[in-house]
CSV table of C-alpha atoms in Angstrom, one decimal:
chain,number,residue,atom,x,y,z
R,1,UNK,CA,36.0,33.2,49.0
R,2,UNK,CA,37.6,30.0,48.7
R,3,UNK,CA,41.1,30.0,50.2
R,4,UNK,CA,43.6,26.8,48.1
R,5,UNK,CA,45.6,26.6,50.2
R,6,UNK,CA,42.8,25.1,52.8
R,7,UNK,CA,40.8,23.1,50.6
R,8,UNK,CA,40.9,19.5,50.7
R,9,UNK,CA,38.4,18.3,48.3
R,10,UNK,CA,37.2,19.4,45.5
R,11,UNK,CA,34.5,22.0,45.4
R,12,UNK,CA,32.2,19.8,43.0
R,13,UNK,CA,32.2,16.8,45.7
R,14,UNK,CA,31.9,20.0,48.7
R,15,UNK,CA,28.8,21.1,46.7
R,16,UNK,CA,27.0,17.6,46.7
R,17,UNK,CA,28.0,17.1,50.4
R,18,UNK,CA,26.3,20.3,51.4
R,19,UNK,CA,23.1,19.3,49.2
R,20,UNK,CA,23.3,16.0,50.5
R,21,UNK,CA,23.1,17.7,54.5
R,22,UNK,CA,20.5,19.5,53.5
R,23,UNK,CA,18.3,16.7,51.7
R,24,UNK,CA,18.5,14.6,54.7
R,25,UNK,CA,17.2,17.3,57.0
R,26,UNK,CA,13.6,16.7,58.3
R,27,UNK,CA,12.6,20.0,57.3
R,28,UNK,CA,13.5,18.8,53.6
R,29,UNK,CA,9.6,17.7,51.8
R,30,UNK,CA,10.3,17.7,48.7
R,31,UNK,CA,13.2,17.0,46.0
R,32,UNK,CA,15.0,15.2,48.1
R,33,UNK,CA,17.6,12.4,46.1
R,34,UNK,CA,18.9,11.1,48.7
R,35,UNK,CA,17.0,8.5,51.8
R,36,UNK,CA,16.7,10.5,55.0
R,37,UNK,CA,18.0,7.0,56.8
R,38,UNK,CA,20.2,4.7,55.3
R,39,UNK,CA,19.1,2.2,57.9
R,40,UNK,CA,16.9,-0.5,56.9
R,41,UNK,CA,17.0,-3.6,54.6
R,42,UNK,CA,15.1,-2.6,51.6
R,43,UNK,CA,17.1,-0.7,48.7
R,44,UNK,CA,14.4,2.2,48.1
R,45,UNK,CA,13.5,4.7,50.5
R,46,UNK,CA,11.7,7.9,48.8
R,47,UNK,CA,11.6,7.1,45.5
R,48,UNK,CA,9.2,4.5,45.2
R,49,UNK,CA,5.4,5.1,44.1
R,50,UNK,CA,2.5,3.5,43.4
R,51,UNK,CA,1.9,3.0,39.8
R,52,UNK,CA,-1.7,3.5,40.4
R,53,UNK,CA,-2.8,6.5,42.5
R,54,UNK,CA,0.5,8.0,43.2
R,55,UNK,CA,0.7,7.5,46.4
R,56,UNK,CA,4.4,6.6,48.3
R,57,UNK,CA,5.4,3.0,48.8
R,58,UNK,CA,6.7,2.5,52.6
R,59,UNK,CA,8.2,0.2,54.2
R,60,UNK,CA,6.5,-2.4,56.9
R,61,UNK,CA,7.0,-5.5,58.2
R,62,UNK,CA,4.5,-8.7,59.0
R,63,UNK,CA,6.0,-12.0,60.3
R,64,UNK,CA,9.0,-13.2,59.6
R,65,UNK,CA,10.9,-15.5,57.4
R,66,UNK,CA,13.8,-17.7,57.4
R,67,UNK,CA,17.1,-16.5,55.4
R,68,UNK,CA,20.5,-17.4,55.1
R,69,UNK,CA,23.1,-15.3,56.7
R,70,UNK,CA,27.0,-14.5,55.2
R,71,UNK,CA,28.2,-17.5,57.1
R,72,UNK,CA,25.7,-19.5,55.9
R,73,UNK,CA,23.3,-19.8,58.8
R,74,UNK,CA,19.7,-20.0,59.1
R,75,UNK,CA,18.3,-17.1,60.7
R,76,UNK,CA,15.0,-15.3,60.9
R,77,UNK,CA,14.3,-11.8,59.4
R,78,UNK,CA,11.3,-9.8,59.6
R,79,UNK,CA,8.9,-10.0,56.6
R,80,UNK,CA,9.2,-6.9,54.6
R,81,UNK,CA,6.8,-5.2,52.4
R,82,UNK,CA,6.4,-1.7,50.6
R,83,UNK,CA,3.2,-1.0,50.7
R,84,UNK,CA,0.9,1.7,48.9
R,85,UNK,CA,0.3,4.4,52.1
R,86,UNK,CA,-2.9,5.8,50.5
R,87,UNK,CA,-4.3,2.4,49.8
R,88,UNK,CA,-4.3,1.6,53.0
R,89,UNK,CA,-5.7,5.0,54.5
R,90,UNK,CA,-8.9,3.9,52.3
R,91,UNK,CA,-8.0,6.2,49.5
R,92,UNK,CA,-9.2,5.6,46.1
R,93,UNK,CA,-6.6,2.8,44.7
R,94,UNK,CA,-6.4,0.2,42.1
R,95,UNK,CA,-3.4,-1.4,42.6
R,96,UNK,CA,-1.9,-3.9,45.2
R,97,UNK,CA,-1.4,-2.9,48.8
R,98,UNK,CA,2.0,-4.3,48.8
R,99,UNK,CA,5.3,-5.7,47.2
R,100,UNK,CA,7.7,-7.8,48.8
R,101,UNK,CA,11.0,-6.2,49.4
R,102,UNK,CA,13.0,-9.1,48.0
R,103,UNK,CA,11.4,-9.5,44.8
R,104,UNK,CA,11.0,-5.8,43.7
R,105,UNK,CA,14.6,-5.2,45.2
R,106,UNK,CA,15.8,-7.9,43.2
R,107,UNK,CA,14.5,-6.3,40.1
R,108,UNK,CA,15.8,-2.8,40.7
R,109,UNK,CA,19.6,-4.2,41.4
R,110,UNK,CA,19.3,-6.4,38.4
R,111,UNK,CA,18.3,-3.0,36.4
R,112,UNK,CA,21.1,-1.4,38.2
R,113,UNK,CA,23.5,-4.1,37.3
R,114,UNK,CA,22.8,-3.9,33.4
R,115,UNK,CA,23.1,-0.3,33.4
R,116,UNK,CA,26.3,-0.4,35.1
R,117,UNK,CA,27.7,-3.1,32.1
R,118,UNK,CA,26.1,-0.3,30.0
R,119,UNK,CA,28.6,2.2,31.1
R,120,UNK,CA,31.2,0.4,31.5
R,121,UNK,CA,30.6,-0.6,27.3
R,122,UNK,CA,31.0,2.7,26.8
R,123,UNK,CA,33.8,3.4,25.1
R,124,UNK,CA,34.8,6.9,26.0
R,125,UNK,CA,32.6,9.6,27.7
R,126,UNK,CA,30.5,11.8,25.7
R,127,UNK,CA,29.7,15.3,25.7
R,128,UNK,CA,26.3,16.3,26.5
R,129,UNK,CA,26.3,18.5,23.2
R,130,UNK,CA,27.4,19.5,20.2
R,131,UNK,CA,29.4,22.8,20.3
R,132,UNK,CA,30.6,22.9,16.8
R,133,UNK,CA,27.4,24.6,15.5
R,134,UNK,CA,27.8,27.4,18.3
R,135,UNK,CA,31.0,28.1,18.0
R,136,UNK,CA,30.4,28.4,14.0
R,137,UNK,CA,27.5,31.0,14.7
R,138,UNK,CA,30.2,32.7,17.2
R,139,UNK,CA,32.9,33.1,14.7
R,140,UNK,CA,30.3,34.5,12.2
R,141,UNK,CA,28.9,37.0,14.5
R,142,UNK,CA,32.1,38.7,15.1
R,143,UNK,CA,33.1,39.0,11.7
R,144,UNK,CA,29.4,40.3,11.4
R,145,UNK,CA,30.2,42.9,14.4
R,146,UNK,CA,34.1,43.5,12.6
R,147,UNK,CA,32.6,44.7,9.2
R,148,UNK,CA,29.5,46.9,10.6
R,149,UNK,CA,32.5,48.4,12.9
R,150,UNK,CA,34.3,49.4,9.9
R,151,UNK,CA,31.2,50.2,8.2
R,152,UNK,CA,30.5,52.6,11.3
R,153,UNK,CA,34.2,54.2,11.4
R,154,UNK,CA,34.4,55.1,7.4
R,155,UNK,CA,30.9,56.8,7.9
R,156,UNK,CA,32.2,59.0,11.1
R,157,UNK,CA,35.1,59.6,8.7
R,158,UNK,CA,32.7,61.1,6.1
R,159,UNK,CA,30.6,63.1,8.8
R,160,UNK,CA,33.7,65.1,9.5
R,161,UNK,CA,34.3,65.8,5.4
R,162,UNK,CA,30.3,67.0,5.5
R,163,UNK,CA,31.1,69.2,8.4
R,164,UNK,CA,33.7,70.7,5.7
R,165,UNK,CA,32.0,70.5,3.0
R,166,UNK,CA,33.9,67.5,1.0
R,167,UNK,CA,31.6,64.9,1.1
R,168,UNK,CA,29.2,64.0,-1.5
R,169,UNK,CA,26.7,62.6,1.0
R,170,UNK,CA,24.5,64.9,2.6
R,171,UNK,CA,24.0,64.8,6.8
R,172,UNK,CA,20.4,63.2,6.6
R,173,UNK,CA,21.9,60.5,5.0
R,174,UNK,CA,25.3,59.7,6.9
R,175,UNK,CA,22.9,59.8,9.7
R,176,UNK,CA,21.2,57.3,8.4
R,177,UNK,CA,24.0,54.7,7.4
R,178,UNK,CA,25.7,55.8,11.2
R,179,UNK,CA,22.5,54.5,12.9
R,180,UNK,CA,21.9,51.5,10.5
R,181,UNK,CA,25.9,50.6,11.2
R,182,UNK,CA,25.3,50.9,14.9
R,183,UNK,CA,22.2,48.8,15.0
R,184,UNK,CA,23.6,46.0,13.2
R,185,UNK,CA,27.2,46.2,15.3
R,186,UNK,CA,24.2,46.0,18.7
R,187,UNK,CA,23.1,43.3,17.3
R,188,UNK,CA,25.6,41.3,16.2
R,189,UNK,CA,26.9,42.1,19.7
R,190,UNK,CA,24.4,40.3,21.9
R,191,UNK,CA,24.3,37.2,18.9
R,192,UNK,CA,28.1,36.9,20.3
R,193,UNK,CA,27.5,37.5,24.2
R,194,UNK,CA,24.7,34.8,23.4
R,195,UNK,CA,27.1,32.3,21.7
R,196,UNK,CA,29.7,33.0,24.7
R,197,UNK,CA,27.2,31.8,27.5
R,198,UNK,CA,25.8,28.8,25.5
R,199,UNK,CA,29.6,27.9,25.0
R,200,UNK,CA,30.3,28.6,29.0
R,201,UNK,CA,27.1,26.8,29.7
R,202,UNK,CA,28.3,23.9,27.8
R,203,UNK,CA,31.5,23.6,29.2
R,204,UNK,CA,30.1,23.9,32.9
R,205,UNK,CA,27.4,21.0,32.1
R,206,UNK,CA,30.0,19.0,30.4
R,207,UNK,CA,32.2,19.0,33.4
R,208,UNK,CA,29.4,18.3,35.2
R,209,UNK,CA,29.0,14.8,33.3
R,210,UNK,CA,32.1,14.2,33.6
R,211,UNK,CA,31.8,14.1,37.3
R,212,UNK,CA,28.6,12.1,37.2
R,213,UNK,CA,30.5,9.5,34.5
R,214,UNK,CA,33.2,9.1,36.7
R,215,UNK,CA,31.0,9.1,40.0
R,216,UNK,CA,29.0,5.8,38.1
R,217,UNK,CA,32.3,4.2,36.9
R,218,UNK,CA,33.4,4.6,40.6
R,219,UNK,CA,30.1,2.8,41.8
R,220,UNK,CA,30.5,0.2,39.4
R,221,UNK,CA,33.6,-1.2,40.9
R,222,UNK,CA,32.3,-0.9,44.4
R,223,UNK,CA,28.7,-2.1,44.2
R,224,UNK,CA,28.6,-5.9,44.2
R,225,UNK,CA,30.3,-5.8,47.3
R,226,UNK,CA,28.7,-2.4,49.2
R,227,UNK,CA,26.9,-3.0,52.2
R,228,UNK,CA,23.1,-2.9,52.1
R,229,UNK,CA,23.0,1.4,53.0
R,230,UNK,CA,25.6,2.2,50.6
R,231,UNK,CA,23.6,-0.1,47.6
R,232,UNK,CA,20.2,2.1,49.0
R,233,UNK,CA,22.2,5.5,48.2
R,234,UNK,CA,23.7,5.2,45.4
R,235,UNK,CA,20.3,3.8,44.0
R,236,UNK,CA,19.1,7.2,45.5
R,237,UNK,CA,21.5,8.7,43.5
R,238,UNK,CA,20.6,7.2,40.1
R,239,UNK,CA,16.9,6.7,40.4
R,240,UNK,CA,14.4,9.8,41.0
R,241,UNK,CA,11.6,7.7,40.7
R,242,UNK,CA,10.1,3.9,40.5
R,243,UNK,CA,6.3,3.6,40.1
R,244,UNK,CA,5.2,0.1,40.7
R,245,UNK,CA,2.0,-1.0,39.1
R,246,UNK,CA,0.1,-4.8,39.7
R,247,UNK,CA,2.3,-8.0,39.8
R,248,UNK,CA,5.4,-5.6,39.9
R,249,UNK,CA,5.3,-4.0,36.4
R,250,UNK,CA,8.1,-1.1,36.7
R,251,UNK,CA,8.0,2.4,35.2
R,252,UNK,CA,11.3,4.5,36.4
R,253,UNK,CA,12.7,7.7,36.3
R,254,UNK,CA,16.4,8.1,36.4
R,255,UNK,CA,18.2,11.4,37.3
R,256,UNK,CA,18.6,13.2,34.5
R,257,UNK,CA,22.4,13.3,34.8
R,258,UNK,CA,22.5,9.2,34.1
R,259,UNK,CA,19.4,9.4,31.5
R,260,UNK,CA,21.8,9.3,28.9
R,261,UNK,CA,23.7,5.9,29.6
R,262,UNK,CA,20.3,4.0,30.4
């Protein structure tokens, strides 16, 4: 049970920490969102495809090339390519064997850039849904389940004049009207404890976006200036993933918690 007066953070940044540990674990195959190393110089890890067969892009190297440093120096860095893994283990493939890391970096960050000025247009967060409708059907269920209830009590009320003889309806059919009263409360019943969860289910997911709203808005101030490992996770974070086809023709896949600002 989670003691307060021992927690530090808060248990929606706790529950992506321990996914997080988890996802970076070598026995982790598949749905992993974040890179298992955040070493490196290229900007996707394992989200990035082949457009063609499928197959994961991974990084190599070949040569090197000259590049200016922070200080303005010329230095040399290792040529860096993603290249198609089942392409080049002679498998059935179409496409290129490689990309250079620069030039399909460069794309992704620039995509990453306009969605950021996308959210940050935005005037105010939005819900993921409308709850108006459900809470309408709610409030029309329980006056459903309030008149059947009353319905139910006036004919137990009559089953007790049968019993002495001062009711004009006959046993057959109070037991009839009883049942139908009952059915119709059951009903009406499970149409509210179905309204409740959609309506708790709502709430839940829209504090959910809310968190992932505010995570992006947080990323947006600190991109342009993040080091090269923290630019490669949150990219991990917002893409699930890029399928590169011939002369770098992009189809992505966002998380589905940023599809709606994109």
């Amino acid at each position: 049970d989670l003691m307060q007066q021992l927690q530090i953070i808060d248990e929606h940044t706790f529950e992506r920490v321990q996914q997080y540990m988890v996802e970076r674990s070598n026995k982790c195959k598949d749905n992993r969102t974040v890179p298992l190393s955040t070493k490196g110089q290229s900007l996707l890890s394992t989200n990035a495809f082949c457009g063609h067969c499928g197959g994961r892009l991974v990084l190599t190297t070949n040569g090197k090339r000259k590049e200016i440093d922070e200080d303005g120096n010329e230095i040399m860095v290792p040529k860096a390519r993603y290249i198609c893994y089942r392409k080049t283990r002679y498998h059935d493939c179409d496409g290129q064997t490689g990309y250079y890391v620069p030039k399909l970096d460069g794309i992704i960050e620039k995509i990453v850039q306009e969605l950021f000025e996308k959210v940050k247009g935005k005037p105010e967060f939005d819900t993921v849904s409308n709850q108006d409708a459900t809470y309408a059907l709610l409030e029309s269920a329980k006056e459903t389940y309030a008149k059947h209830q009353q319905e139910y009590n006036t004919y137990k009320a009559e089953v007790l004049k049968s019993l002495n003889g001062e009711s004009s309806f006959s046993a057959d059919i109070l037991s009839e009207l009883l049942s139908g009263s009952k059915a119709a409360m059951e009903a009406a019943e499970r149409e509210i404890d179905r309204c409740q969860r959609e309506l708790a289910g709502d709430r839940e997911a829209n504090r959910d976006s809310r968190k992932n709203y505010e995570t992006i808005l947080t990323w947006v101030d600190l991109y342009n200036n993040a080091s090269k490992a923290s630019k490669r996770m949150i990219i991990s974070q917002l893409i699930k993933a890029v399928r590169v086809k011939r002369d770098y023709e992009l189809e992505i896949d966002f998380n589905i918690a940023y599809e709606q600002y994109c």
